[in-house]
């Protein structure tokens, strides 16, 4: 390979992965700090409010986890069908859940 060509690449695979995972990491960090900020704000008010926020934060984290699992699974299946050139299955995966909403 030509050295000049290697110098033109930003960072290779690691750079591309960081560009993809960086925003996801920041989003997750912001979701987690949401509960911390709520707890800190309400800790000045009363202990009962802190307990209530703690319970709600656990429920919200479970909802976020379920959405993350669903989107990760869908992304894996899309990559599988796209890589195998299964356009029919890819179309069914992406369009079928929404086709029942239009009826």
PDB file of C-alpha atoms in Angstrom:
ATOM      1  CA  UNK A   1       0.000   0.000   0.000  1.00  0.00           C
ATOM      2  CA  UNK A   2       1.050   3.519  -0.631  1.00  0.00           C
ATOM      3  CA  UNK A   3       2.104   5.440   2.512  1.00  0.00           C
ATOM      4  CA  UNK A   4       0.582   8.669   1.235  1.00  0.00           C
ATOM      5  CA  UNK A   5      -2.732   6.920   0.876  1.00  0.00           C
ATOM      6  CA  UNK A   6      -2.543   5.636   4.451  1.00  0.00           C
ATOM      7  CA  UNK A   7      -1.809   9.140   5.700  1.00  0.00           C
ATOM      8  CA  UNK A   8      -4.992  10.410   4.062  1.00  0.00           C
ATOM      9  CA  UNK A   9      -7.190   8.005   6.024  1.00  0.00           C
ATOM     10  CA  UNK A  10      -8.433   9.636   9.207  1.00  0.00           C
ATOM     11  CA  UNK A  11      -7.919   6.796  11.691  1.00  0.00           C
ATOM     12  CA  UNK A  12      -8.968   3.659   9.907  1.00  0.00           C
ATOM     13  CA  UNK A  13     -11.494   1.364  11.524  1.00  0.00           C
ATOM     14  CA  UNK A  14     -11.043   2.802  15.012  1.00  0.00           C
ATOM     15  CA  UNK A  15     -11.876   6.289  13.781  1.00  0.00           C
ATOM     16  CA  UNK A  16     -14.999   5.067  12.015  1.00  0.00           C
ATOM     17  CA  UNK A  17     -16.127   3.124  15.060  1.00  0.00           C
ATOM     18  CA  UNK A  18     -15.613   6.129  17.315  1.00  0.00           C
ATOM     19  CA  UNK A  19     -17.686   8.278  14.961  1.00  0.00           C
ATOM     20  CA  UNK A  20     -20.490   5.726  15.277  1.00  0.00           C
ATOM     21  CA  UNK A  21     -20.238   4.952  18.975  1.00  0.00           C
ATOM     22  CA  UNK A  22     -19.360   8.410  20.268  1.00  0.00           C
ATOM     23  CA  UNK A  23     -22.882   9.875  19.960  1.00  0.00           C
ATOM     24  CA  UNK A  24     -24.417   6.669  21.349  1.00  0.00           C
ATOM     25  CA  UNK A  25     -22.142   6.869  24.390  1.00  0.00           C
ATOM     26  CA  UNK A  26     -23.017  10.532  24.934  1.00  0.00           C
ATOM     27  CA  UNK A  27     -26.744   9.772  24.677  1.00  0.00           C
ATOM     28  CA  UNK A  28     -26.457   6.962  27.230  1.00  0.00           C
ATOM     29  CA  UNK A  29     -24.426   9.145  29.556  1.00  0.00           C
ATOM     30  CA  UNK A  30     -27.020  11.923  29.359  1.00  0.00           C
ATOM     31  CA  UNK A  31     -29.859   9.480  30.073  1.00  0.00           C
ATOM     32  CA  UNK A  32     -28.054   8.222  33.165  1.00  0.00           C
ATOM     33  CA  UNK A  33     -27.221  11.696  34.422  1.00  0.00           C
ATOM     34  CA  UNK A  34     -30.879  12.678  34.114  1.00  0.00           C
ATOM     35  CA  UNK A  35     -31.704  10.589  37.185  1.00  0.00           C
ATOM     36  CA  UNK A  36     -28.706  11.895  39.101  1.00  0.00           C
ATOM     37  CA  UNK A  37     -29.641  15.514  38.440  1.00  0.00           C
ATOM     38  CA  UNK A  38     -33.253  14.878  39.475  1.00  0.00           C
ATOM     39  CA  UNK A  39     -32.080  13.234  42.696  1.00  0.00           C
ATOM     40  CA  UNK A  40     -29.697  16.082  43.498  1.00  0.00           C
ATOM     41  CA  UNK A  41     -32.352  18.725  42.889  1.00  0.00           C
ATOM     42  CA  UNK A  42     -34.966  16.998  45.032  1.00  0.00           C
ATOM     43  CA  UNK A  43     -32.568  16.053  47.824  1.00  0.00           C
ATOM     44  CA  UNK A  44     -32.929  19.644  49.046  1.00  0.00           C
ATOM     45  CA  UNK A  45     -36.680  19.164  49.344  1.00  0.00           C
ATOM     46  CA  UNK A  46     -37.436  15.865  51.146  1.00  0.00           C
ATOM     47  CA  UNK A  47     -36.421  12.245  51.503  1.00  0.00           C
ATOM     48  CA  UNK A  48     -39.748  10.997  50.159  1.00  0.00           C
ATOM     49  CA  UNK A  49     -39.261  12.857  46.896  1.00  0.00           C
ATOM     50  CA  UNK A  50     -35.782  11.343  46.504  1.00  0.00           C
ATOM     51  CA  UNK A  51     -37.231   7.863  47.051  1.00  0.00           C
ATOM     52  CA  UNK A  52     -39.965   8.509  44.479  1.00  0.00           C
ATOM     53  CA  UNK A  53     -37.445   9.751  41.911  1.00  0.00           C
ATOM     54  CA  UNK A  54     -35.288   6.686  42.568  1.00  0.00           C
ATOM     55  CA  UNK A  55     -38.186   4.346  41.807  1.00  0.00           C
ATOM     56  CA  UNK A  56     -39.126   6.260  38.657  1.00  0.00           C
ATOM     57  CA  UNK A  57     -35.494   6.274  37.504  1.00  0.00           C
ATOM     58  CA  UNK A  58     -35.355   2.497  37.764  1.00  0.00           C
ATOM     59  CA  UNK A  59     -38.503   2.199  35.650  1.00  0.00           C
ATOM     60  CA  UNK A  60     -37.195   4.666  33.069  1.00  0.00           C
ATOM     61  CA  UNK A  61     -33.890   2.819  32.859  1.00  0.00           C
ATOM     62  CA  UNK A  62     -35.795  -0.421  32.198  1.00  0.00           C
ATOM     63  CA  UNK A  63     -37.770   1.261  29.396  1.00  0.00           C
ATOM     64  CA  UNK A  64     -34.555   2.665  27.890  1.00  0.00           C
ATOM     65  CA  UNK A  65     -32.979  -0.785  28.126  1.00  0.00           C
ATOM     66  CA  UNK A  66     -35.923  -2.405  26.338  1.00  0.00           C
ATOM     67  CA  UNK A  67     -35.732   0.163  23.531  1.00  0.00           C
ATOM     68  CA  UNK A  68     -31.974  -0.344  23.232  1.00  0.00           C
ATOM     69  CA  UNK A  69     -32.390  -4.123  23.030  1.00  0.00           C
ATOM     70  CA  UNK A  70     -35.082  -3.762  20.375  1.00  0.00           C
ATOM     71  CA  UNK A  71     -33.078  -1.352  18.239  1.00  0.00           C
ATOM     72  CA  UNK A  72     -29.903  -3.407  18.548  1.00  0.00           C
ATOM     73  CA  UNK A  73     -31.706  -6.581  17.510  1.00  0.00           C
ATOM     74  CA  UNK A  74     -33.325  -4.823  14.573  1.00  0.00           C
ATOM     75  CA  UNK A  75     -29.974  -3.384  13.479  1.00  0.00           C
ATOM     76  CA  UNK A  76     -28.362  -6.832  13.625  1.00  0.00           C
ATOM     77  CA  UNK A  77     -31.151  -8.377  11.569  1.00  0.00           C
ATOM     78  CA  UNK A  78     -30.979  -5.535   9.014  1.00  0.00           C
ATOM     79  CA  UNK A  79     -27.213  -5.984   8.694  1.00  0.00           C
ATOM     80  CA  UNK A  80     -27.677  -9.740   8.290  1.00  0.00           C
ATOM     81  CA  UNK A  81     -30.256  -9.415   5.528  1.00  0.00           C
ATOM     82  CA  UNK A  82     -28.416  -6.557   3.827  1.00  0.00           C
ATOM     83  CA  UNK A  83     -25.149  -8.490   3.821  1.00  0.00           C
ATOM     84  CA  UNK A  84     -26.839 -11.619   2.465  1.00  0.00           C
ATOM     85  CA  UNK A  85     -28.567  -9.550  -0.237  1.00  0.00           C
ATOM     86  CA  UNK A  86     -31.937 -10.602   1.170  1.00  0.00           C
ATOM     87  CA  UNK A  87     -33.765  -7.508   0.048  1.00  0.00           C
ATOM     88  CA  UNK A  88     -37.168  -9.164   0.351  1.00  0.00           C
ATOM     89  CA  UNK A  89     -36.553 -10.131   3.969  1.00  0.00           C
ATOM     90  CA  UNK A  90     -35.041  -6.729   4.728  1.00  0.00           C
ATOM     91  CA  UNK A  91     -38.115  -5.031   3.297  1.00  0.00           C
ATOM     92  CA  UNK A  92     -40.397  -7.288   5.348  1.00  0.00           C
ATOM     93  CA  UNK A  93     -38.408  -6.566   8.501  1.00  0.00           C
ATOM     94  CA  UNK A  94     -38.555  -2.801   8.077  1.00  0.00           C
ATOM     95  CA  UNK A  95     -42.015  -2.316   6.573  1.00  0.00           C
ATOM     96  CA  UNK A  96     -44.170  -5.115   7.987  1.00  0.00           C
ATOM     97  CA  UNK A  97     -44.508  -3.773  11.565  1.00  0.00           C
ATOM     98  CA  UNK A  98     -45.729  -0.434  10.223  1.00  0.00           C
ATOM     99  CA  UNK A  99     -48.102  -1.825   7.591  1.00  0.00           C
ATOM    100  CA  UNK A 100     -50.603  -2.946  10.240  1.00  0.00           C
ATOM    101  CA  UNK A 101     -50.755   0.608  11.656  1.00  0.00           C
ATOM    102  CA  UNK A 102     -52.024   2.065   8.381  1.00  0.00           C
ATOM    103  CA  UNK A 103     -55.167  -0.048   8.265  1.00  0.00           C
TER     104      UNK A 103
END
